[in-house]
Short mmCIF file of C-alpha atoms in Angstrom, two decimals:
data_model
loop_
_atom_site.label_atom_id
_atom_site.label_comp_id
_atom_site.label_asym_id
_atom_site.label_seq_id
_atom_site.Cartn_x
_atom_site.Cartn_y
_atom_site.Cartn_z
CA MET A 1 0.10 -0.01 0.03
CA SER A 2 2.80 2.21 0.48
CA ASN A 3 3.13 2.59 -3.45
CA ILE A 4 -0.62 4.06 -3.37
CA ILE A 5 -0.16 6.81 -0.75
CA LEU A 6 2.38 9.67 -1.94
CA PHE A 7 2.48 11.53 1.18
CA GLU A 8 0.87 11.02 4.73
CA ASP A 9 1.15 12.82 8.19
CA ILE A 10 -0.88 13.91 11.11
CA PHE A 11 -1.87 17.51 11.22
CA MET A 12 -3.29 19.74 13.66
CA VAL A 13 -5.63 22.54 12.91
CA ASP A 14 -4.09 25.95 13.99
CA ARG A 15 -6.64 28.32 12.65
CA LEU A 16 -9.75 28.53 10.68
CA ASP A 17 -10.67 30.96 7.84
CA PRO A 18 -7.22 33.06 8.44
CA ASP A 19 -8.58 35.53 5.50
CA GLY A 20 -12.22 35.66 6.81
CA LYS A 21 -15.11 33.57 6.22
CA LYS A 22 -15.96 33.46 2.39
CA PHE A 23 -18.55 30.78 2.12
CA ASP A 24 -21.11 29.30 4.48
CA LYS A 25 -20.44 25.67 4.15
CA VAL A 26 -16.74 25.77 3.43
CA THR A 27 -13.91 26.61 5.98
CA ARG A 28 -10.38 27.05 5.13
CA ILE A 29 -8.14 25.42 7.76
CA GLU A 30 -4.66 26.26 8.61
CA ALA A 31 -2.77 23.25 9.80
CA ARG A 32 0.80 21.87 10.49
CA SER A 33 1.95 18.28 10.27
CA GLN A 34 3.62 16.68 13.21
CA ASN A 35 6.34 14.53 11.46
CA CYS A 36 7.39 16.31 8.33
CA ASP A 37 6.87 19.97 9.28
CA MET A 38 4.48 20.68 6.35
CA TYR A 39 2.18 23.80 6.41
CA MET A 40 -1.03 23.37 4.86
CA LEU A 41 -4.14 25.49 3.96
CA LEU A 42 -7.11 23.55 2.98
CA ASP A 43 -10.70 24.26 2.08
CA VAL A 44 -13.07 21.61 3.81
CA ASN A 45 -16.95 21.40 3.30
CA THR A 46 -17.71 21.68 6.97
CA GLU A 47 -21.21 21.08 6.56
CA ILE A 48 -20.44 17.58 6.33
CA TYR A 49 -17.05 17.29 8.01
CA PRO A 50 -16.91 19.86 10.77
CA MET A 51 -13.38 21.11 11.85
CA ARG A 52 -12.19 22.96 14.76
CA VAL A 53 -9.12 24.81 16.19
CA GLY A 54 -7.05 21.92 17.99
CA ASP A 55 -8.41 19.13 15.72
CA LYS A 56 -5.96 16.41 15.03
CA PHE A 57 -6.41 14.40 11.96
CA THR A 58 -4.33 11.97 9.57
CA MET A 59 -4.06 13.43 5.95
CA ALA A 60 -2.95 11.19 3.15
CA LEU A 61 -2.55 11.90 -0.78
CA ALA A 62 -2.93 9.07 -3.00
CA HIS A 63 -3.21 8.49 -6.67
CA THR A 64 -5.71 5.68 -6.48
CA LEU A 65 -8.15 4.42 -3.97
CA ASN A 66 -7.53 0.66 -5.29
CA LEU A 67 -5.69 -1.32 -2.92
CA ASP A 68 -3.86 -3.16 -5.55
CA GLY A 69 -2.45 0.05 -6.90
CA THR A 70 -4.53 -0.03 -10.08
CA PRO A 71 -5.45 3.23 -11.71
CA ASP A 72 -8.66 4.93 -10.87
CA THR A 73 -11.19 4.57 -13.75
CA GLY A 74 -13.31 7.95 -12.67
CA TYR A 75 -16.25 6.17 -12.40
CA TYR A 76 -17.83 5.08 -8.88
CA THR A 77 -18.25 1.45 -8.66
CA PRO A 78 -20.47 0.40 -5.65
CA GLY A 79 -20.19 -3.05 -4.21
CA GLY A 80 -18.42 -5.15 -1.69
CA ARG A 81 -14.94 -4.25 -3.01
CA LYS A 82 -12.55 -2.91 -0.33
CA SER A 83 -10.77 0.30 -0.90
CA LEU A 84 -8.51 2.91 0.61
CA ALA A 85 -11.64 4.97 1.19
CA ASP A 86 -12.51 2.52 4.06
CA LYS A 87 -9.98 3.76 6.25
CA TYR A 88 -10.73 7.46 5.95
CA GLU A 89 -13.72 9.81 6.67
CA TYR A 90 -13.41 12.55 4.36
CA ILE A 91 -12.37 12.15 0.67
CA MET A 92 -11.77 14.57 -2.31
CA HIS A 93 -10.59 14.05 -5.74
CA GLY A 94 -8.65 16.57 -7.70
CA LYS A 95 -5.87 17.92 -9.75
CA VAL A 96 -2.57 19.18 -9.05
CA TYR A 97 -2.55 22.68 -10.92
CA LYS A 98 0.66 24.28 -9.63
CA ILE A 99 3.89 23.53 -8.13
CA SER A 100 6.62 26.13 -7.17
CA ASP A 101 9.73 26.64 -5.13
CA GLU A 102 10.32 29.46 -2.54
CA GLY A 103 13.62 30.50 -1.20
CA SER A 104 17.02 28.66 -1.57
CA GLY A 105 19.59 26.40 0.04
CA LYS A 106 18.44 25.06 3.34
CA SER A 107 15.56 27.58 3.45
CA LEU A 108 14.05 26.00 0.18
CA LYS A 109 10.58 25.20 0.42
CA ALA A 110 8.37 23.53 -2.06
CA GLU A 111 4.61 24.20 -2.74
CA ILE A 112 1.90 22.22 -4.32
CA TYR A 113 -1.52 23.44 -5.22
CA VAL A 114 -4.51 21.00 -5.77
CA SER A 115 -7.86 22.02 -6.88
CA TYR A 116 -10.64 19.74 -5.62
CA ALA A 117 -13.63 20.92 -7.89
CA GLY A 118 -13.05 24.60 -6.50
CA LEU A 119 -12.02 23.61 -2.93
CA LEU A 120 -8.32 24.19 -2.81
CA MET A 121 -5.20 22.97 -1.04
CA MET A 122 -1.78 24.27 -0.52
CA LEU A 123 0.86 22.13 0.92
CA LYS A 124 4.22 23.61 1.46
CA GLY A 125 7.54 22.21 3.02
CA ASP A 126 10.73 20.11 2.41
CA PRO A 127 10.99 19.59 -1.26
CA THR A 128 11.70 15.91 -0.77
CA TYR A 129 8.25 15.32 0.40
CA VAL A 130 6.61 16.79 -2.61
CA SER A 131 9.12 15.96 -5.25
CA GLN A 132 6.95 13.01 -6.41
CA PHE A 133 3.97 15.21 -7.32
CA GLU A 134 3.67 16.45 -10.92
CA LEU A 135 1.61 19.07 -12.67
CA ASP A 136 -2.03 17.96 -13.89
CA GLN A 137 -1.52 14.63 -11.62
CA LYS A 138 -4.85 13.55 -10.35
CA LEU A 139 -4.82 13.11 -6.45
CA PHE A 140 -7.27 11.82 -3.90
CA LEU A 141 -7.15 13.67 -0.73
CA LEU A 142 -8.08 11.38 2.37
CA MET A 143 -8.78 12.57 6.08
CA ARG A 144 -9.49 10.85 9.45
CA LYS A 145 -9.85 12.48 12.88
CA LEU A 146 -7.67 11.39 15.57
#
């Protein structure tokens, strides 16, 4: 399963809507990861998945939900088939639309930007954690509160 998940860490919500509330059902969370020291801004549909300051959650980015690693077909196939989604509570599917670097030398930080049908994510930190992402790559974001 390690070849399915491209990034995974535990995050803690530091702030909600740092630039002010823009939409009724969406909250932008600002969070920092425990192990990889990554910074994340993420839009979450809080009508279906409420988030509060201090919440801890596991966040994973994967290229497919199929446990055997086969690519996602783009179609929902209901049934008894197990998937990576069974281990998480909140899932979004989107596309990497921007990758950039900031700083230089030891202070170099990489950023990836993903759009999940208009809900956005920015993940920033050590370039080694984001080097496997490519522009226009499709990604699943999976979350589970701890």
